[in-house]
């Protein structure tokens, strides 16, 4: 799964640590998500999309 998390973080000036704190996970989880090495739970995907104020489908792209 591809994500736009890194791009969206840059757009909103958020660090991995800041995003991780906002959604209640460790920074390493954000790293793995950005690299496409971790599939998030539906709740985590929802929480991340809410931080960026966009739909889940706009953050996570199925390949």
Short mmCIF file of N, CA, C and O in Angstrom, two decimals:
data_model
loop_
_atom_site.label_atom_id
_atom_site.label_comp_id
_atom_site.label_asym_id
_atom_site.label_seq_id
_atom_site.Cartn_x
_atom_site.Cartn_y
_atom_site.Cartn_z
N UNK A 1 0.84 -1.18 0.00
CA UNK A 1 0.00 0.00 0.00
C UNK A 1 0.89 1.25 0.00
O UNK A 1 1.83 1.34 0.76
N UNK A 2 0.55 2.18 -0.88
CA UNK A 2 1.27 3.45 -0.91
C UNK A 2 0.53 4.46 -0.05
O UNK A 2 -0.69 4.39 0.09
N UNK A 3 1.28 5.39 0.49
CA UNK A 3 0.65 6.46 1.27
C UNK A 3 1.20 7.81 0.85
O UNK A 3 2.28 7.90 0.28
N UNK A 4 0.44 8.83 1.17
CA UNK A 4 0.87 10.21 0.92
C UNK A 4 1.23 10.89 2.24
O UNK A 4 1.31 12.12 2.30
N UNK A 5 1.46 10.11 3.28
CA UNK A 5 1.70 10.68 4.61
C UNK A 5 2.88 11.65 4.61
O UNK A 5 2.77 12.75 5.14
N UNK A 6 3.98 11.24 4.02
CA UNK A 6 5.17 12.11 4.02
C UNK A 6 4.87 13.44 3.32
O UNK A 6 5.21 14.51 3.82
N UNK A 7 4.23 13.36 2.18
CA UNK A 7 3.85 14.56 1.42
C UNK A 7 2.90 15.44 2.23
O UNK A 7 3.07 16.66 2.30
N UNK A 8 1.92 14.82 2.88
CA UNK A 8 0.94 15.57 3.66
C UNK A 8 1.56 16.18 4.91
O UNK A 8 1.23 17.30 5.30
N UNK A 9 2.50 15.47 5.52
CA UNK A 9 3.21 16.01 6.68
C UNK A 9 3.99 17.25 6.29
O UNK A 9 3.99 18.26 6.99
N UNK A 10 4.66 17.18 5.13
CA UNK A 10 5.44 18.33 4.65
C UNK A 10 4.52 19.51 4.37
O UNK A 10 4.85 20.66 4.73
N UNK A 11 3.39 19.24 3.77
CA UNK A 11 2.41 20.29 3.46
C UNK A 11 1.97 21.02 4.73
O UNK A 11 1.84 22.24 4.76
N UNK A 12 1.76 20.24 5.80
CA UNK A 12 1.25 20.80 7.06
C UNK A 12 2.34 21.10 8.08
O UNK A 12 2.05 21.43 9.22
N UNK A 13 3.61 20.95 7.66
CA UNK A 13 4.74 21.22 8.55
C UNK A 13 4.70 20.37 9.83
O UNK A 13 4.94 20.89 10.92
N UNK A 14 4.41 19.10 9.69
CA UNK A 14 4.35 18.19 10.83
C UNK A 14 5.55 17.25 10.80
O UNK A 14 5.91 16.74 9.74
N UNK A 15 6.14 16.99 11.95
CA UNK A 15 7.19 15.98 12.03
C UNK A 15 6.54 14.62 12.24
O UNK A 15 5.35 14.52 12.57
N UNK A 16 7.33 13.58 12.07
CA UNK A 16 6.81 12.23 12.34
C UNK A 16 6.39 12.11 13.80
O UNK A 16 5.37 11.51 14.10
N UNK A 17 7.15 12.71 14.69
CA UNK A 17 6.83 12.66 16.13
C UNK A 17 5.50 13.35 16.41
O UNK A 17 4.65 12.82 17.14
N UNK A 18 5.30 14.52 15.82
CA UNK A 18 4.05 15.27 16.04
C UNK A 18 2.84 14.48 15.53
O UNK A 18 1.82 14.41 16.21
N UNK A 19 2.96 13.92 14.34
CA UNK A 19 1.87 13.13 13.79
C UNK A 19 1.60 11.91 14.67
O UNK A 19 0.45 11.59 14.98
N UNK A 20 2.66 11.24 15.08
CA UNK A 20 2.52 10.06 15.93
C UNK A 20 1.77 10.40 17.23
O UNK A 20 0.86 9.67 17.64
N UNK A 21 2.13 11.51 17.84
CA UNK A 21 1.45 11.93 19.07
C UNK A 21 -0.02 12.21 18.83
O UNK A 21 -0.87 11.85 19.64
N UNK A 22 -0.33 12.86 17.71
CA UNK A 22 -1.73 13.21 17.42
C UNK A 22 -2.61 11.99 17.21
O UNK A 22 -3.80 12.04 17.50
N UNK A 23 -2.03 10.91 16.68
CA UNK A 23 -2.84 9.72 16.41
C UNK A 23 -2.60 8.59 17.42
O UNK A 23 -3.20 7.53 17.31
N UNK A 24 -1.71 8.82 18.38
CA UNK A 24 -1.53 7.85 19.46
C UNK A 24 -0.71 6.62 19.12
O UNK A 24 -1.01 5.52 19.60
N UNK A 25 0.32 6.80 18.28
CA UNK A 25 1.23 5.68 17.97
C UNK A 25 2.67 6.14 18.16
O UNK A 25 2.93 7.31 18.42
N UNK A 26 3.59 5.21 18.02
CA UNK A 26 5.02 5.56 18.11
C UNK A 26 5.50 6.10 16.77
O UNK A 26 4.93 5.80 15.73
N UNK A 27 6.57 6.88 16.82
CA UNK A 27 7.15 7.45 15.60
C UNK A 27 7.50 6.35 14.60
O UNK A 27 7.33 6.50 13.39
N UNK A 28 7.98 5.23 15.10
CA UNK A 28 8.38 4.12 14.22
C UNK A 28 7.21 3.63 13.37
O UNK A 28 7.40 3.22 12.22
N UNK A 29 6.01 3.69 13.92
CA UNK A 29 4.82 3.29 13.17
C UNK A 29 4.63 4.21 11.97
O UNK A 29 4.33 3.74 10.86
N UNK A 30 4.84 5.50 12.17
CA UNK A 30 4.72 6.46 11.07
C UNK A 30 5.79 6.18 10.01
O UNK A 30 5.52 6.21 8.81
N UNK A 31 7.00 5.87 10.46
CA UNK A 31 8.10 5.54 9.54
C UNK A 31 7.70 4.34 8.67
O UNK A 31 7.83 4.38 7.44
N UNK A 32 7.20 3.27 9.30
CA UNK A 32 6.81 2.07 8.56
C UNK A 32 5.64 2.35 7.61
O UNK A 32 5.60 1.83 6.50
N UNK A 33 4.70 3.18 8.04
CA UNK A 33 3.58 3.55 7.17
C UNK A 33 4.08 4.28 5.94
O UNK A 33 3.66 3.99 4.81
N UNK A 34 4.99 5.24 6.14
CA UNK A 34 5.51 6.03 5.03
C UNK A 34 6.28 5.16 4.03
O UNK A 34 6.28 5.43 2.84
N UNK A 35 6.93 4.12 4.53
CA UNK A 35 7.70 3.23 3.66
C UNK A 35 6.83 2.15 3.02
O UNK A 35 7.31 1.36 2.22
N UNK A 36 5.56 2.09 3.41
CA UNK A 36 4.67 1.08 2.87
C UNK A 36 4.89 -0.30 3.45
O UNK A 36 4.51 -1.30 2.87
N UNK A 37 5.51 -0.37 4.63
CA UNK A 37 5.83 -1.65 5.25
C UNK A 37 4.86 -2.02 6.36
O UNK A 37 5.07 -2.98 7.09
N UNK A 38 3.80 -1.24 6.50
CA UNK A 38 2.82 -1.49 7.56
C UNK A 38 1.45 -1.07 7.07
O UNK A 38 1.28 0.02 6.53
N UNK A 39 0.49 -1.97 7.23
CA UNK A 39 -0.89 -1.64 6.88
C UNK A 39 -1.61 -1.21 8.15
O UNK A 39 -1.69 -1.99 9.11
N UNK A 40 -2.15 -0.01 8.17
CA UNK A 40 -2.77 0.49 9.39
C UNK A 40 -4.13 -0.15 9.64
O UNK A 40 -4.79 -0.63 8.71
N UNK A 41 -4.54 -0.13 10.89
CA UNK A 41 -5.91 -0.52 11.22
C UNK A 41 -6.84 0.54 10.64
O UNK A 41 -6.41 1.65 10.30
N UNK A 42 -8.10 0.21 10.55
CA UNK A 42 -9.07 1.18 10.03
C UNK A 42 -9.12 2.41 10.93
O UNK A 42 -9.18 3.54 10.45
N UNK A 43 -9.03 2.20 12.25
CA UNK A 43 -9.05 3.32 13.18
C UNK A 43 -7.85 4.24 12.97
O UNK A 43 -7.99 5.46 12.94
N UNK A 44 -6.66 3.66 12.82
CA UNK A 44 -5.47 4.48 12.61
C UNK A 44 -5.56 5.22 11.28
O UNK A 44 -5.24 6.41 11.21
N UNK A 45 -6.01 4.55 10.23
CA UNK A 45 -6.17 5.22 8.93
C UNK A 45 -7.15 6.39 9.06
O UNK A 45 -6.90 7.47 8.53
N UNK A 46 -8.24 6.16 9.78
CA UNK A 46 -9.24 7.22 9.99
C UNK A 46 -8.63 8.39 10.76
O UNK A 46 -8.80 9.55 10.39
N UNK A 47 -7.90 8.07 11.85
CA UNK A 47 -7.29 9.12 12.68
C UNK A 47 -6.29 9.96 11.87
O UNK A 47 -6.26 11.18 12.00
N UNK A 48 -5.49 9.30 11.05
CA UNK A 48 -4.51 10.01 10.23
C UNK A 48 -5.22 10.90 9.21
O UNK A 48 -4.86 12.06 9.03
N UNK A 49 -6.27 10.38 8.60
CA UNK A 49 -7.00 11.19 7.61
C UNK A 49 -7.64 12.41 8.27
O UNK A 49 -7.71 13.47 7.66
N UNK A 50 -8.08 12.27 9.50
CA UNK A 50 -8.69 13.39 10.22
C UNK A 50 -7.64 14.48 10.53
O UNK A 50 -7.96 15.66 10.47
N UNK A 51 -6.43 14.07 10.85
CA UNK A 51 -5.36 15.05 11.11
C UNK A 51 -5.15 15.93 9.88
O UNK A 51 -4.99 17.14 9.99
N UNK A 52 -5.19 15.30 8.70
CA UNK A 52 -4.96 16.04 7.46
C UNK A 52 -6.26 16.60 6.85
O UNK A 52 -6.22 17.28 5.83
N UNK A 53 -7.39 16.27 7.48
CA UNK A 53 -8.69 16.78 7.05
C UNK A 53 -9.03 16.38 5.62
O UNK A 53 -9.53 17.19 4.83
N UNK A 54 -8.71 15.12 5.28
CA UNK A 54 -9.06 14.58 3.97
C UNK A 54 -9.59 13.15 4.15
O UNK A 54 -9.53 12.59 5.23
N UNK A 55 -10.10 12.57 3.07
CA UNK A 55 -10.64 11.21 3.12
C UNK A 55 -9.51 10.19 3.22
O UNK A 55 -8.40 10.42 2.75
N UNK A 56 -9.83 9.04 3.82
CA UNK A 56 -8.85 7.95 3.94
C UNK A 56 -8.28 7.60 2.57
O UNK A 56 -7.07 7.40 2.43
N UNK A 57 -9.14 7.57 1.55
CA UNK A 57 -8.70 7.19 0.20
C UNK A 57 -7.69 8.17 -0.38
O UNK A 57 -6.98 7.83 -1.32
N UNK A 58 -7.64 9.37 0.15
CA UNK A 58 -6.69 10.37 -0.33
C UNK A 58 -5.33 10.24 0.37
O UNK A 58 -4.35 10.82 -0.09
N UNK A 59 -5.30 9.50 1.47
CA UNK A 59 -4.04 9.28 2.20
C UNK A 59 -3.42 7.96 1.79
O UNK A 59 -2.22 7.88 1.54
N UNK A 60 -4.24 6.92 1.69
CA UNK A 60 -3.77 5.57 1.41
C UNK A 60 -4.23 5.13 0.03
O UNK A 60 -5.41 5.16 -0.28
N UNK A 61 -3.26 4.71 -0.80
CA UNK A 61 -3.56 4.31 -2.16
C UNK A 61 -3.29 2.82 -2.31
O UNK A 61 -2.17 2.35 -2.08
N UNK A 62 -4.32 2.06 -2.70
CA UNK A 62 -4.14 0.63 -2.93
C UNK A 62 -3.45 0.43 -4.26
O UNK A 62 -3.79 1.06 -5.25
N UNK A 63 -2.49 -0.47 -4.26
CA UNK A 63 -1.74 -0.74 -5.50
C UNK A 63 -2.32 -1.92 -6.22
O UNK A 63 -2.87 -2.80 -5.68
#
